[in-house]
Amino acid sequence: MSTSEIDQLIQLLSKLPGLGSRSARRATLYLIKHRESLLMPLGDAMAAVSENVKTCEICGNLDTVSPCGLCANATRDQKTICVVEDVSDLWALERAGVFSGQYHVLGGNLSALDGVGPEDLTVEPLMQRASQEGVTEIIIALNATVDGQTTAHYLTDRLSEYSLTISHLAHGVPVGGELDYLDDGTLATALKSRRPLS
Ligand SMILES: [Zn+2]
């Protein structure tokens, strides 16, 4: 049906989230038909990202520079740190355009079932950032899953030793919902109506 290189492309694309082998075949054919305008620029973009991607040493965001573009942006509010589970949540909040402070990517949630403890997450770097002069508020924007809420309580406990306002995302986040799946308006409401805990 096709040569091995094309088969390999289909195989690789079929491993992407949300794509099965049928979608991967369609995408491959589409790319080949748009060789100049899509396939070649896509190849270049993938090579460039693969070569240059870095995890930000401050917040954990993915960028081609570290510190990332958000951490290096002096016009952003330095007093507020928003804690998210994953880079996808950070990108969702940025896409919604409602937050102009700093971020902290935790790298997951605590989970007794999966054996994830505080040492597996960026909890200590968060404590260090929280203790820095000038930081006044930590927004815990973890997903409304059981693990997310367990983690939120743990962090609230740990952060209580600092004189900070600790707030959680308010209503608007459905139970079991993940931030990345929320529409921008819902996310904006959840952030604006966040509740201080201390
Ligand atoms: Zn950063």
mmCIF file with all atom_site columns, C-alpha atoms and ligand atoms in Angstrom:
data_model
loop_
_atom_site.group_PDB
_atom_site.id
_atom_site.type_symbol
_atom_site.label_atom_id
_atom_site.label_alt_id
_atom_site.label_comp_id
_atom_site.label_asym_id
_atom_site.label_entity_id
_atom_site.label_seq_id
_atom_site.pdbx_PDB_ins_code
_atom_site.Cartn_x
_atom_site.Cartn_y
_atom_site.Cartn_z
_atom_site.occupancy
_atom_site.B_iso_or_equiv
_atom_site.pdbx_formal_charge
_atom_site.auth_seq_id
_atom_site.auth_comp_id
_atom_site.auth_asym_id
_atom_site.auth_atom_id
_atom_site.pdbx_PDB_model_num
ATOM   1   C  CA . MET A 1 1   ? 0.000   0.000  0.000  1.00 0.00 ? 1   MET A CA 1
ATOM   2   C  CA . SER A 1 2   ? 2.831   2.431  0.809  1.00 0.00 ? 2   SER A CA 1
ATOM   3   C  CA . THR A 1 3   ? 6.547   2.535  1.289  1.00 0.00 ? 3   THR A CA 1
ATOM   4   C  CA . SER A 1 4   ? 8.190   1.963  4.635  1.00 0.00 ? 4   SER A CA 1
ATOM   5   C  CA . GLU A 1 5   ? 8.902   5.670  5.264  1.00 0.00 ? 5   GLU A CA 1
ATOM   6   C  CA . ILE A 1 6   ? 5.261   6.575  4.812  1.00 0.00 ? 6   ILE A CA 1
ATOM   7   C  CA . ASP A 1 7   ? 4.240   3.615  6.971  1.00 0.00 ? 7   ASP A CA 1
ATOM   8   C  CA . GLN A 1 8   ? 6.606   4.802  9.650  1.00 0.00 ? 8   GLN A CA 1
ATOM   9   C  CA . LEU A 1 9   ? 5.076   8.285  9.590  1.00 0.00 ? 9   LEU A CA 1
ATOM   10  C  CA . ILE A 1 10  ? 1.604   6.759  9.945  1.00 0.00 ? 10  ILE A CA 1
ATOM   11  C  CA . GLN A 1 11  ? 2.822   4.584  12.827 1.00 0.00 ? 11  GLN A CA 1
ATOM   12  C  CA . LEU A 1 12  ? 4.327   7.554  14.645 1.00 0.00 ? 12  LEU A CA 1
ATOM   13  C  CA . LEU A 1 13  ? 1.320   9.827  14.131 1.00 0.00 ? 13  LEU A CA 1
ATOM   14  C  CA . SER A 1 14  ? -1.030  7.081  15.370 1.00 0.00 ? 14  SER A CA 1
ATOM   15  C  CA . LYS A 1 15  ? 0.719   7.289  18.770 1.00 0.00 ? 15  LYS A CA 1
ATOM   16  C  CA . LEU A 1 16  ? -0.416  10.896 19.295 1.00 0.00 ? 16  LEU A CA 1
ATOM   17  C  CA . PRO A 1 17  ? -3.211  11.419 21.839 1.00 0.00 ? 17  PRO A CA 1
ATOM   18  C  CA . GLY A 1 18  ? -6.590  11.371 20.127 1.00 0.00 ? 18  GLY A CA 1
ATOM   19  C  CA . LEU A 1 19  ? -5.290  9.849  16.883 1.00 0.00 ? 19  LEU A CA 1
ATOM   20  C  CA . GLY A 1 20  ? -5.834  6.237  15.929 1.00 0.00 ? 20  GLY A CA 1
ATOM   21  C  CA . SER A 1 21  ? -4.349  4.532  12.886 1.00 0.00 ? 21  SER A CA 1
ATOM   22  C  CA . ARG A 1 22  ? -7.219  5.651  10.638 1.00 0.00 ? 22  ARG A CA 1
ATOM   23  C  CA . SER A 1 23  ? -6.798  9.328  11.564 1.00 0.00 ? 23  SER A CA 1
ATOM   24  C  CA . ALA A 1 24  ? -3.038  8.915  11.250 1.00 0.00 ? 24  ALA A CA 1
ATOM   25  C  CA . ARG A 1 25  ? -3.430  7.626  7.673  1.00 0.00 ? 25  ARG A CA 1
ATOM   26  C  CA . ARG A 1 26  ? -5.678  10.560 6.812  1.00 0.00 ? 26  ARG A CA 1
ATOM   27  C  CA . ALA A 1 27  ? -3.276  13.052 8.390  1.00 0.00 ? 27  ALA A CA 1
ATOM   28  C  CA . THR A 1 28  ? -0.314  11.513 6.571  1.00 0.00 ? 28  THR A CA 1
ATOM   29  C  CA . LEU A 1 29  ? -2.065  11.686 3.216  1.00 0.00 ? 29  LEU A CA 1
ATOM   30  C  CA . TYR A 1 30  ? -3.071  15.296 3.911  1.00 0.00 ? 30  TYR A CA 1
ATOM   31  C  CA . LEU A 1 31  ? 0.514   16.197 4.809  1.00 0.00 ? 31  LEU A CA 1
ATOM   32  C  CA . ILE A 1 32  ? 1.874   14.584 1.650  1.00 0.00 ? 32  ILE A CA 1
ATOM   33  C  CA . LYS A 1 33  ? -0.659  16.424 -0.494 1.00 0.00 ? 33  LYS A CA 1
ATOM   34  C  CA . HIS A 1 34  ? 0.411   19.698 1.169  1.00 0.00 ? 34  HIS A CA 1
ATOM   35  C  CA . ARG A 1 35  ? 4.111   18.984 1.044  1.00 0.00 ? 35  ARG A CA 1
ATOM   36  C  CA . GLU A 1 36  ? 5.351   22.534 0.485  1.00 0.00 ? 36  GLU A CA 1
ATOM   37  C  CA . SER A 1 37  ? 2.903   24.407 2.680  1.00 0.00 ? 37  SER A CA 1
ATOM   38  C  CA . LEU A 1 38  ? 2.592   21.964 5.601  1.00 0.00 ? 38  LEU A CA 1
ATOM   39  C  CA . LEU A 1 39  ? 4.767   18.850 5.584  1.00 0.00 ? 39  LEU A CA 1
ATOM   40  C  CA . MET A 1 40  ? 8.100   20.625 5.167  1.00 0.00 ? 40  MET A CA 1
ATOM   41  C  CA . PRO A 1 41  ? 7.440   23.481 7.631  1.00 0.00 ? 41  PRO A CA 1
ATOM   42  C  CA . LEU A 1 42  ? 6.077   20.917 10.111 1.00 0.00 ? 42  LEU A CA 1
ATOM   43  C  CA . GLY A 1 43  ? 9.234   18.828 9.781  1.00 0.00 ? 43  GLY A CA 1
ATOM   44  C  CA . ASP A 1 44  ? 11.383  21.923 10.351 1.00 0.00 ? 44  ASP A CA 1
ATOM   45  C  CA . ALA A 1 45  ? 9.287   23.053 13.334 1.00 0.00 ? 45  ALA A CA 1
ATOM   46  C  CA . MET A 1 46  ? 9.464   19.597 14.934 1.00 0.00 ? 46  MET A CA 1
ATOM   47  C  CA . ALA A 1 47  ? 13.217  19.400 14.458 1.00 0.00 ? 47  ALA A CA 1
ATOM   48  C  CA . ALA A 1 48  ? 13.664  22.880 15.946 1.00 0.00 ? 48  ALA A CA 1
ATOM   49  C  CA . VAL A 1 49  ? 11.517  22.095 18.998 1.00 0.00 ? 49  VAL A CA 1
ATOM   50  C  CA . SER A 1 50  ? 13.187  18.728 19.484 1.00 0.00 ? 50  SER A CA 1
ATOM   51  C  CA . GLU A 1 51  ? 16.599  20.356 19.425 1.00 0.00 ? 51  GLU A CA 1
ATOM   52  C  CA . ASN A 1 52  ? 15.831  23.432 21.525 1.00 0.00 ? 52  ASN A CA 1
ATOM   53  C  CA . VAL A 1 53  ? 13.067  22.631 24.010 1.00 0.00 ? 53  VAL A CA 1
ATOM   54  C  CA . LYS A 1 54  ? 13.946  23.296 27.643 1.00 0.00 ? 54  LYS A CA 1
ATOM   55  C  CA . THR A 1 55  ? 12.170  23.003 30.974 1.00 0.00 ? 55  THR A CA 1
ATOM   56  C  CA . CYS A 1 56  ? 12.189  26.415 32.674 1.00 0.00 ? 56  CYS A CA 1
ATOM   57  C  CA . GLU A 1 57  ? 14.468  26.280 35.724 1.00 0.00 ? 57  GLU A CA 1
ATOM   58  C  CA . ILE A 1 58  ? 12.111  28.573 37.649 1.00 0.00 ? 58  ILE A CA 1
ATOM   59  C  CA . CYS A 1 59  ? 8.531   27.567 36.850 1.00 0.00 ? 59  CYS A CA 1
ATOM   60  C  CA . GLY A 1 60  ? 8.753   24.281 34.921 1.00 0.00 ? 60  GLY A CA 1
ATOM   61  C  CA . ASN A 1 61  ? 7.141   25.632 31.744 1.00 0.00 ? 61  ASN A CA 1
ATOM   62  C  CA . LEU A 1 62  ? 8.385   24.348 28.386 1.00 0.00 ? 62  LEU A CA 1
ATOM   63  C  CA . ASP A 1 63  ? 10.105  26.880 26.144 1.00 0.00 ? 63  ASP A CA 1
ATOM   64  C  CA . THR A 1 64  ? 13.205  27.136 23.998 1.00 0.00 ? 64  THR A CA 1
ATOM   65  C  CA . VAL A 1 65  ? 14.880  29.342 26.617 1.00 0.00 ? 65  VAL A CA 1
ATOM   66  C  CA . SER A 1 66  ? 15.305  29.033 30.389 1.00 0.00 ? 66  SER A CA 1
ATOM   67  C  CA . PRO A 1 67  ? 14.091  31.051 32.256 1.00 0.00 ? 67  PRO A CA 1
ATOM   68  C  CA . CYS A 1 68  ? 11.049  30.867 29.982 1.00 0.00 ? 68  CYS A CA 1
ATOM   69  C  CA . GLY A 1 69  ? 9.469   33.836 28.232 1.00 0.00 ? 69  GLY A CA 1
ATOM   70  C  CA . LEU A 1 70  ? 6.882   34.213 31.017 1.00 0.00 ? 70  LEU A CA 1
ATOM   71  C  CA . CYS A 1 71  ? 9.417   34.210 33.871 1.00 0.00 ? 71  CYS A CA 1
ATOM   72  C  CA . ALA A 1 72  ? 11.687  36.585 31.956 1.00 0.00 ? 72  ALA A CA 1
ATOM   73  C  CA . ASN A 1 73  ? 8.846   39.047 31.330 1.00 0.00 ? 73  ASN A CA 1
ATOM   74  C  CA . ALA A 1 74  ? 9.418   41.862 33.855 1.00 0.00 ? 74  ALA A CA 1
ATOM   75  C  CA . THR A 1 75  ? 5.986   43.394 33.180 1.00 0.00 ? 75  THR A CA 1
ATOM   76  C  CA . ARG A 1 76  ? 4.221   40.385 34.745 1.00 0.00 ? 76  ARG A CA 1
ATOM   77  C  CA . ASP A 1 77  ? 3.099   40.573 38.377 1.00 0.00 ? 77  ASP A CA 1
ATOM   78  C  CA . GLN A 1 78  ? 5.897   39.167 40.565 1.00 0.00 ? 78  GLN A CA 1
ATOM   79  C  CA . LYS A 1 79  ? 3.785   38.935 43.745 1.00 0.00 ? 79  LYS A CA 1
ATOM   80  C  CA . THR A 1 80  ? 1.454   36.110 42.741 1.00 0.00 ? 80  THR A CA 1
ATOM   81  C  CA . ILE A 1 81  ? 2.351   32.501 41.936 1.00 0.00 ? 81  ILE A CA 1
ATOM   82  C  CA . CYS A 1 82  ? -0.248  30.211 40.369 1.00 0.00 ? 82  CYS A CA 1
ATOM   83  C  CA . VAL A 1 83  ? 0.403   26.493 41.017 1.00 0.00 ? 83  VAL A CA 1
ATOM   84  C  CA . VAL A 1 84  ? -0.722  24.110 38.272 1.00 0.00 ? 84  VAL A CA 1
ATOM   85  C  CA . GLU A 1 85  ? -0.368  20.369 37.798 1.00 0.00 ? 85  GLU A CA 1
ATOM   86  C  CA . ASP A 1 86  ? 0.967   20.293 34.271 1.00 0.00 ? 86  ASP A CA 1
ATOM   87  C  CA . VAL A 1 87  ? 2.281   22.532 31.485 1.00 0.00 ? 87  VAL A CA 1
ATOM   88  C  CA . SER A 1 88  ? -1.035  21.999 29.652 1.00 0.00 ? 88  SER A CA 1
ATOM   89  C  CA . ASP A 1 89  ? -2.833  23.756 32.537 1.00 0.00 ? 89  ASP A CA 1
ATOM   90  C  CA . LEU A 1 90  ? -0.370  26.661 32.395 1.00 0.00 ? 90  LEU A CA 1
ATOM   91  C  CA . TRP A 1 91  ? -0.969  26.973 28.666 1.00 0.00 ? 91  TRP A CA 1
ATOM   92  C  CA . ALA A 1 92  ? -4.765  26.833 29.203 1.00 0.00 ? 92  ALA A CA 1
ATOM   93  C  CA . LEU A 1 93  ? -4.578  29.737 31.697 1.00 0.00 ? 93  LEU A CA 1
ATOM   94  C  CA . GLU A 1 94  ? -2.334  31.713 29.353 1.00 0.00 ? 94  GLU A CA 1
ATOM   95  C  CA . ARG A 1 95  ? -4.714  31.054 26.464 1.00 0.00 ? 95  ARG A CA 1
ATOM   96  C  CA . ALA A 1 96  ? -7.591  32.397 28.570 1.00 0.00 ? 96  ALA A CA 1
ATOM   97  C  CA . GLY A 1 97  ? -5.519  35.552 29.134 1.00 0.00 ? 97  GLY A CA 1
ATOM   98  C  CA . VAL A 1 98  ? -6.804  36.158 32.667 1.00 0.00 ? 98  VAL A CA 1
ATOM   99  C  CA . PHE A 1 99  ? -3.654  35.773 34.743 1.00 0.00 ? 99  PHE A CA 1
ATOM   100 C  CA . SER A 1 100 ? -0.555  37.925 34.527 1.00 0.00 ? 100 SER A CA 1
ATOM   101 C  CA . GLY A 1 101 ? 1.495   36.630 37.461 1.00 0.00 ? 101 GLY A CA 1
ATOM   102 C  CA . GLN A 1 102 ? 4.028   33.829 37.851 1.00 0.00 ? 102 GLN A CA 1
ATOM   103 C  CA . TYR A 1 103 ? 3.425   30.103 37.436 1.00 0.00 ? 103 TYR A CA 1
ATOM   104 C  CA . HIS A 1 104 ? 4.699   26.980 39.148 1.00 0.00 ? 104 HIS A CA 1
ATOM   105 C  CA . VAL A 1 105 ? 4.303   23.595 37.426 1.00 0.00 ? 105 VAL A CA 1
ATOM   106 C  CA . LEU A 1 106 ? 4.030   20.893 40.102 1.00 0.00 ? 106 LEU A CA 1
ATOM   107 C  CA . GLY A 1 107 ? 4.621   18.002 37.716 1.00 0.00 ? 107 GLY A CA 1
ATOM   108 C  CA . GLY A 1 108 ? 1.660   15.896 38.877 1.00 0.00 ? 108 GLY A CA 1
ATOM   109 C  CA . ASN A 1 109 ? -0.458  15.263 41.953 1.00 0.00 ? 109 ASN A CA 1
ATOM   110 C  CA . LEU A 1 110 ? 0.146   13.335 45.132 1.00 0.00 ? 110 LEU A CA 1
ATOM   111 C  CA . SER A 1 111 ? -1.228  9.835  44.768 1.00 0.00 ? 111 SER A CA 1
ATOM   112 C  CA . ALA A 1 112 ? -0.980  7.061  47.350 1.00 0.00 ? 112 ALA A CA 1
ATOM   113 C  CA . LEU A 1 113 ? -2.290  4.632  44.733 1.00 0.00 ? 113 LEU A CA 1
ATOM   114 C  CA . ASP A 1 114 ? 0.377   5.481  42.153 1.00 0.00 ? 114 ASP A CA 1
ATOM   115 C  CA . GLY A 1 115 ? 3.093   5.952  44.772 1.00 0.00 ? 115 GLY A CA 1
ATOM   116 C  CA . VAL A 1 116 ? 3.595   9.661  44.054 1.00 0.00 ? 116 VAL A CA 1
ATOM   117 C  CA . GLY A 1 117 ? 4.951   11.521 47.094 1.00 0.00 ? 117 GLY A CA 1
ATOM   118 C  CA . PRO A 1 118 ? 5.970   15.179 47.637 1.00 0.00 ? 118 PRO A CA 1
ATOM   119 C  CA . GLU A 1 119 ? 9.579   14.334 46.660 1.00 0.00 ? 119 GLU A CA 1
ATOM   120 C  CA . ASP A 1 120 ? 8.366   13.311 43.184 1.00 0.00 ? 120 ASP A CA 1
ATOM   121 C  CA . LEU A 1 121 ? 6.874   16.769 42.614 1.00 0.00 ? 121 LEU A CA 1
ATOM   122 C  CA . THR A 1 122 ? 8.389   20.281 42.633 1.00 0.00 ? 122 THR A CA 1
ATOM   123 C  CA . VAL A 1 123 ? 7.112   20.917 46.179 1.00 0.00 ? 123 VAL A CA 1
ATOM   124 C  CA . GLU A 1 124 ? 10.438  22.047 47.687 1.00 0.00 ? 124 GLU A CA 1
ATOM   125 C  CA . PRO A 1 125 ? 11.199  24.526 44.875 1.00 0.00 ? 125 PRO A CA 1
ATOM   126 C  CA . LEU A 1 126 ? 7.679   25.915 45.432 1.00 0.00 ? 126 LEU A CA 1
ATOM   127 C  CA . MET A 1 127 ? 8.387   26.381 49.160 1.00 0.00 ? 127 MET A CA 1
ATOM   128 C  CA . GLN A 1 128 ? 11.592  28.211 48.275 1.00 0.00 ? 128 GLN A CA 1
ATOM   129 C  CA . ARG A 1 129 ? 9.765   30.511 45.869 1.00 0.00 ? 129 ARG A CA 1
ATOM   130 C  CA . ALA A 1 130 ? 6.964   31.107 48.417 1.00 0.00 ? 130 ALA A CA 1
ATOM   131 C  CA . SER A 1 131 ? 9.520   32.198 51.026 1.00 0.00 ? 131 SER A CA 1
ATOM   132 C  CA . GLN A 1 132 ? 11.012  34.835 48.744 1.00 0.00 ? 132 GLN A CA 1
ATOM   133 C  CA . GLU A 1 133 ? 10.474  38.453 49.595 1.00 0.00 ? 133 GLU A CA 1
ATOM   134 C  CA . GLY A 1 134 ? 7.732   40.114 47.571 1.00 0.00 ? 134 GLY A CA 1
ATOM   135 C  CA . VAL A 1 135 ? 5.557   37.050 47.051 1.00 0.00 ? 135 VAL A CA 1
ATOM   136 C  CA . THR A 1 136 ? 2.161   37.733 48.633 1.00 0.00 ? 136 THR A CA 1
ATOM   137 C  CA . GLU A 1 137 ? -0.273  35.240 47.125 1.00 0.00 ? 137 GLU A CA 1
ATOM   138 C  CA . ILE A 1 138 ? -0.228  31.606 46.033 1.00 0.00 ? 138 ILE A CA 1
ATOM   139 C  CA . ILE A 1 139 ? -3.155  30.491 43.867 1.00 0.00 ? 139 ILE A CA 1
ATOM   140 C  CA . ILE A 1 140 ? -3.596  26.719 43.913 1.00 0.00 ? 140 ILE A CA 1
ATOM   141 C  CA . ALA A 1 141 ? -5.127  25.919 40.521 1.00 0.00 ? 141 ALA A CA 1
ATOM   142 C  CA . LEU A 1 142 ? -5.079  22.140 40.640 1.00 0.00 ? 142 LEU A CA 1
ATOM   143 C  CA . ASN A 1 143 ? -7.644  19.989 38.913 1.00 0.00 ? 143 ASN A CA 1
ATOM   144 C  CA . ALA A 1 144 ? -10.871 19.134 40.740 1.00 0.00 ? 144 ALA A CA 1
ATOM   145 C  CA . THR A 1 145 ? -9.964  15.448 40.872 1.00 0.00 ? 145 THR A CA 1
ATOM   146 C  CA . VAL A 1 146 ? -9.567  13.556 44.174 1.00 0.00 ? 146 VAL A CA 1
ATOM   147 C  CA . ASP A 1 147 ? -5.761  13.568 43.835 1.00 0.00 ? 147 ASP A CA 1
ATOM   148 C  CA . GLY A 1 148 ? -5.788  17.236 42.833 1.00 0.00 ? 148 GLY A CA 1
ATOM   149 C  CA . GLN A 1 149 ? -7.747  18.189 45.943 1.00 0.00 ? 149 GLN A CA 1
ATOM   150 C  CA . THR A 1 150 ? -5.585  16.018 48.221 1.00 0.00 ? 150 THR A CA 1
ATOM   151 C  CA . THR A 1 151 ? -2.541  17.780 46.802 1.00 0.00 ? 151 THR A CA 1
ATOM   152 C  CA . ALA A 1 152 ? -4.178  21.197 47.252 1.00 0.00 ? 152 ALA A CA 1
ATOM   153 C  CA . HIS A 1 153 ? -4.782  20.473 50.959 1.00 0.00 ? 153 HIS A CA 1
ATOM   154 C  CA . TYR A 1 154 ? -1.232  19.244 51.420 1.00 0.00 ? 154 TYR A CA 1
ATOM   155 C  CA . LEU A 1 155 ? 0.199   22.396 49.801 1.00 0.00 ? 155 LEU A CA 1
ATOM   156 C  CA . THR A 1 156 ? -2.107  24.667 51.823 1.00 0.00 ? 156 THR A CA 1
ATOM   157 C  CA . ASP A 1 157 ? -0.797  22.989 54.971 1.00 0.00 ? 157 ASP A CA 1
ATOM   158 C  CA . ARG A 1 158 ? 2.839   23.348 53.974 1.00 0.00 ? 158 ARG A CA 1
ATOM   159 C  CA . LEU A 1 159 ? 2.412   26.962 52.829 1.00 0.00 ? 159 LEU A CA 1
ATOM   160 C  CA . SER A 1 160 ? 0.663   28.025 56.046 1.00 0.00 ? 160 SER A CA 1
ATOM   161 C  CA . GLU A 1 161 ? 4.060   28.691 57.686 1.00 0.00 ? 161 GLU A CA 1
ATOM   162 C  CA . TYR A 1 162 ? 4.501   31.725 55.444 1.00 0.00 ? 162 TYR A CA 1
ATOM   163 C  CA . SER A 1 163 ? 2.426   34.877 55.773 1.00 0.00 ? 163 SER A CA 1
ATOM   164 C  CA . LEU A 1 164 ? 0.786   34.568 52.370 1.00 0.00 ? 164 LEU A CA 1
ATOM   165 C  CA . THR A 1 165 ? -2.709  34.632 51.006 1.00 0.00 ? 165 THR A CA 1
ATOM   166 C  CA . ILE A 1 166 ? -3.469  31.133 49.751 1.00 0.00 ? 166 ILE A CA 1
ATOM   167 C  CA . SER A 1 167 ? -6.424  30.857 47.404 1.00 0.00 ? 167 SER A CA 1
ATOM   168 C  CA . HIS A 1 168 ? -8.098  28.106 45.440 1.00 0.00 ? 168 HIS A CA 1
ATOM   169 C  CA . LEU A 1 169 ? -9.926  28.247 42.133 1.00 0.00 ? 169 LEU A CA 1
ATOM   170 C  CA . ALA A 1 170 ? -13.601 28.779 42.879 1.00 0.00 ? 170 ALA A CA 1
ATOM   171 C  CA . HIS A 1 171 ? -16.768 27.448 41.327 1.00 0.00 ? 171 HIS A CA 1
ATOM   172 C  CA . GLY A 1 172 ? -16.676 26.890 37.612 1.00 0.00 ? 172 GLY A CA 1
ATOM   173 C  CA . VAL A 1 173 ? -14.276 23.985 37.795 1.00 0.00 ? 173 VAL A CA 1
ATOM   174 C  CA . PRO A 1 174 ? -16.386 20.829 37.461 1.00 0.00 ? 174 PRO A CA 1
ATOM   175 C  CA . VAL A 1 175 ? -15.621 17.937 39.817 1.00 0.00 ? 175 VAL A CA 1
ATOM   176 C  CA . GLY A 1 176 ? -13.204 15.612 38.077 1.00 0.00 ? 176 GLY A CA 1
ATOM   177 C  CA . GLY A 1 177 ? -12.691 18.282 35.439 1.00 0.00 ? 177 GLY A CA 1
ATOM   178 C  CA . GLU A 1 178 ? -9.304  19.111 34.084 1.00 0.00 ? 178 GLU A CA 1
ATOM   179 C  CA . LEU A 1 179 ? -8.298  22.703 33.468 1.00 0.00 ? 179 LEU A CA 1
ATOM   180 C  CA . ASP A 1 180 ? -7.183  22.114 29.914 1.00 0.00 ? 180 ASP A CA 1
ATOM   181 C  CA . TYR A 1 181 ? -10.698 21.018 28.933 1.00 0.00 ? 181 TYR A CA 1
ATOM   182 C  CA . LEU A 1 182 ? -12.440 24.106 30.285 1.00 0.00 ? 182 LEU A CA 1
ATOM   183 C  CA . ASP A 1 183 ? -13.436 26.855 27.927 1.00 0.00 ? 183 ASP A CA 1
ATOM   184 C  CA . ASP A 1 184 ? -11.631 30.143 28.436 1.00 0.00 ? 184 ASP A CA 1
ATOM   185 C  CA . GLY A 1 185 ? -14.685 31.927 29.944 1.00 0.00 ? 185 GLY A CA 1
ATOM   186 C  CA . THR A 1 186 ? -15.199 29.253 32.614 1.00 0.00 ? 186 THR A CA 1
ATOM   187 C  CA . LEU A 1 187 ? -11.519 29.337 33.460 1.00 0.00 ? 187 LEU A CA 1
ATOM   188 C  CA . ALA A 1 188 ? -11.598 33.129 33.728 1.00 0.00 ? 188 ALA A CA 1
ATOM   189 C  CA . THR A 1 189 ? -14.584 32.974 36.122 1.00 0.00 ? 189 THR A CA 1
ATOM   190 C  CA . ALA A 1 190 ? -12.917 30.296 38.245 1.00 0.00 ? 190 ALA A CA 1
ATOM   191 C  CA . LEU A 1 191 ? -9.777  32.401 38.576 1.00 0.00 ? 191 LEU A CA 1
ATOM   192 C  CA . LYS A 1 192 ? -11.489 35.732 39.220 1.00 0.00 ? 192 LYS A CA 1
ATOM   193 C  CA . SER A 1 193 ? -13.755 34.295 41.918 1.00 0.00 ? 193 SER A CA 1
ATOM   194 C  CA . ARG A 1 194 ? -10.966 32.407 43.681 1.00 0.00 ? 194 ARG A CA 1
ATOM   195 C  CA . ARG A 1 195 ? -11.377 32.039 47.439 1.00 0.00 ? 195 ARG A CA 1
ATOM   196 C  CA . PRO A 1 196 ? -8.694  33.046 49.906 1.00 0.00 ? 196 PRO A CA 1
ATOM   197 C  CA . LEU A 1 197 ? -8.090  30.409 52.575 1.00 0.00 ? 197 LEU A CA 1
ATOM   198 C  CA . SER A 1 198 ? -5.942  32.401 54.929 1.00 0.00 ? 198 SER A CA 1
HETATM 199 ZN ZN . ZN  B 2 .   ? 9.350   29.943 33.641 1.00 0.00 ? 1   ZN  B ZN 1
#
